[in-house]
Short mmCIF file of C-alpha atoms in Angstrom, two decimals:
data_model
loop_
_atom_site.label_atom_id
_atom_site.label_comp_id
_atom_site.label_asym_id
_atom_site.label_seq_id
_atom_site.Cartn_x
_atom_site.Cartn_y
_atom_site.Cartn_z
CA MET D 1205 106.45 118.91 106.86
CA ARG D 1206 105.32 122.30 108.16
CA THR D 1207 101.77 121.63 106.91
CA ARG D 1208 101.61 118.36 108.86
CA LEU D 1209 102.83 120.09 112.01
CA THR D 1210 100.23 122.83 111.58
CA ILE D 1211 97.47 120.25 111.15
CA PHE D 1212 98.71 118.29 114.17
CA VAL D 1213 98.86 121.38 116.40
CA SER D 1214 95.43 122.50 115.16
CA GLY D 1215 94.02 119.08 116.06
CA ILE D 1216 95.42 119.32 119.57
CA ILE D 1217 93.95 122.79 120.05
CA VAL D 1218 90.51 121.67 118.87
CA THR D 1219 90.65 118.66 121.20
CA LEU D 1220 91.61 120.81 124.19
CA LEU D 1221 88.88 123.34 123.44
CA ALA D 1222 86.32 120.54 123.12
CA ALA D 1223 87.47 119.04 126.43
CA GLY D 1224 87.13 122.43 128.10
CA ALA D 1225 83.63 122.89 126.70
CA PHE D 1226 82.74 119.37 127.85
CA ALA D 1227 83.98 120.08 131.37
CA ALA D 1228 82.05 123.36 131.46
CA GLU D 1229 78.79 121.58 130.60
CA LEU D 1230 78.95 119.44 133.75
CA GLY D 1231 77.43 121.98 136.07
CA THR D 1232 77.01 122.10 139.81
CA GLN D 1233 74.21 120.04 141.32
CA LYS D 1234 72.70 120.79 144.72
CA SER D 1235 70.79 118.79 147.29
CA ALA D 1236 69.18 120.20 150.43
CA ASP D 1237 67.86 117.82 153.08
CA ARG D 1238 67.67 117.77 156.89
CA GLY D 1239 69.15 121.24 157.16
CA VAL D 1240 72.29 120.45 155.14
CA THR D 1241 72.94 121.70 151.61
CA MET D 1242 75.45 119.88 149.42
CA ALA D 1243 76.77 121.32 146.16
CA ILE D 1244 78.84 119.06 143.90
CA THR D 1245 80.76 120.29 140.86
CA PRO D 1246 82.65 117.85 138.59
CA GLN D 1247 86.13 119.01 137.63
CA ASN D 1248 88.67 117.54 135.22
CA LEU D 1249 86.54 114.64 133.97
CA VAL D 1250 88.48 114.32 130.73
CA ALA D 1251 90.33 111.49 129.04
CA GLY D 1252 93.91 111.30 130.21
CA ALA D 1253 93.29 113.06 133.53
CA LYS D 1254 95.29 111.70 136.47
CA SER D 1255 92.23 111.94 138.70
CA TRP D 1256 88.55 112.80 138.42
CA ASN D 1257 87.79 115.54 140.90
CA PHE D 1258 84.56 116.78 142.42
CA LYS D 1259 84.37 120.07 144.29
CA VAL D 1260 82.17 119.52 147.35
CA VAL D 1261 80.57 122.26 149.44
CA LEU D 1262 78.52 121.45 152.55
CA ASP D 1263 76.58 124.10 154.47
CA THR D 1264 74.34 123.97 157.52
CA HIS D 1265 73.02 126.29 160.20
CA SER D 1266 72.62 123.55 162.78
CA GLY D 1267 74.82 120.69 163.89
CA GLU D 1268 78.33 119.81 162.87
CA LEU D 1269 79.46 118.57 159.45
CA ASN D 1270 81.42 115.51 160.54
CA ASP D 1271 81.13 113.56 157.26
CA ASP D 1272 84.09 111.40 156.24
CA LEU D 1273 83.51 111.67 152.50
CA VAL D 1274 86.25 109.18 151.61
CA LYS D 1275 84.22 106.54 153.47
CA THR D 1276 80.70 107.66 152.53
CA ALA D 1277 80.97 108.60 148.83
CA THR D 1278 80.84 106.24 145.85
CA LEU D 1279 81.21 106.95 142.13
CA LEU D 1280 79.13 104.71 139.87
CA ASP D 1281 79.33 104.38 136.10
CA ASP D 1282 76.59 103.35 133.68
CA LYS D 1283 78.01 99.80 133.42
CA GLY D 1284 77.63 99.06 137.14
CA GLY D 1285 81.20 99.89 138.13
CA ARG D 1286 81.75 101.36 141.60
CA LEU D 1287 84.73 103.40 142.74
CA ALA D 1288 85.64 104.63 146.20
CA PRO D 1289 87.36 108.00 146.53
CA VAL D 1290 91.13 107.94 146.81
CA LYS D 1291 91.52 111.28 148.58
CA TRP D 1292 89.82 114.26 150.21
CA GLU D 1293 91.58 117.62 150.07
CA GLY D 1294 89.82 120.27 152.06
CA ALA D 1295 88.34 121.24 155.39
CA GLY D 1296 88.31 118.59 158.08
CA PRO D 1297 85.27 117.41 160.04
CA GLY D 1298 83.28 119.90 162.09
CA GLY D 1299 81.82 123.35 161.70
CA HIS D 1300 78.93 124.66 159.64
CA HIS D 1301 80.75 125.04 156.31
CA ARG D 1302 83.08 122.58 154.63
CA GLU D 1303 84.62 122.77 151.21
CA GLY D 1304 87.12 120.61 149.39
CA THR D 1305 87.86 118.27 146.53
CA LEU D 1306 86.96 114.61 146.43
CA GLN D 1307 89.31 112.68 144.12
CA PHE D 1308 88.68 109.41 142.29
CA ASP D 1309 90.75 107.37 139.89
CA PRO D 1310 89.55 108.11 136.33
CA VAL D 1311 87.00 105.74 134.82
CA THR D 1312 88.28 104.24 131.56
CA PRO D 1313 86.91 104.01 129.04
CA THR D 1314 84.84 107.10 129.69
CA PRO D 1315 81.28 106.01 130.53
CA SER D 1316 78.13 107.59 129.11
CA ALA D 1317 77.01 108.68 132.55
CA ILE D 1318 78.25 108.80 136.12
CA GLU D 1319 76.55 109.09 139.47
CA LEU D 1320 78.11 110.29 142.71
CA ARG D 1321 76.37 108.98 145.82
CA VAL D 1322 77.00 110.34 149.30
CA GLN D 1323 75.54 108.61 152.35
CA ARG D 1324 75.34 111.23 155.09
CA PRO D 1325 75.20 110.18 158.74
CA GLY D 1326 71.61 109.97 159.98
CA GLU D 1327 70.04 110.11 156.52
CA PRO D 1328 68.07 107.03 155.37
CA ALA D 1329 69.19 107.12 151.72
CA PRO D 1330 72.28 108.40 149.93
CA ARG D 1331 72.17 111.69 148.10
CA SER D 1332 72.58 111.17 144.38
CA PHE D 1333 74.19 113.45 141.78
CA ARG D 1334 74.15 112.31 138.13
CA TRP D 1335 75.82 113.68 134.98
CA GLN D 1336 75.67 112.63 131.32
CA LEU D 1337 79.16 112.48 129.85
CA LYS D 1338 78.30 111.45 126.30
#
C-alpha cells in the first residue's frame, strides 16, 4: 500500500513540475505600434485551471490608454473557437501606463495553439499574440 501511495504522489509531483515548466515556456510577447507598446504574458494555462489568465501591460508617452480590453480582446484556438474575456483585473482606463490581468474561461480540451487578438481604438487591424501549447 505504501508503495502505491509513493508512486501516486511521485506522479502528481512530476505532473506539477511539467505543468510549471510548460507555463514557463510561454513567454511574454510584445507589440509596438502607433506609440503604444503592449506586452502580453500567459499565466496559468494548464489543465484544470479555473481561468486562463494573461498579464497585460500597456505603455505610451502620448495620449491616454482608454482601451476596454474585455470588449476588444478575443482568444482564438486552433480549431476556430473564439472566446471573449470574462474579466479584467487591473488599472482602469486612462493614463500612460496600464497593467492588469485579462481572464478567460479555460479552453478544453487544451488546443495545440492559441492566439490573443486585441483591437485597439484607432488601429486598422488587431494586434495578434500567438503561442504553441503542444
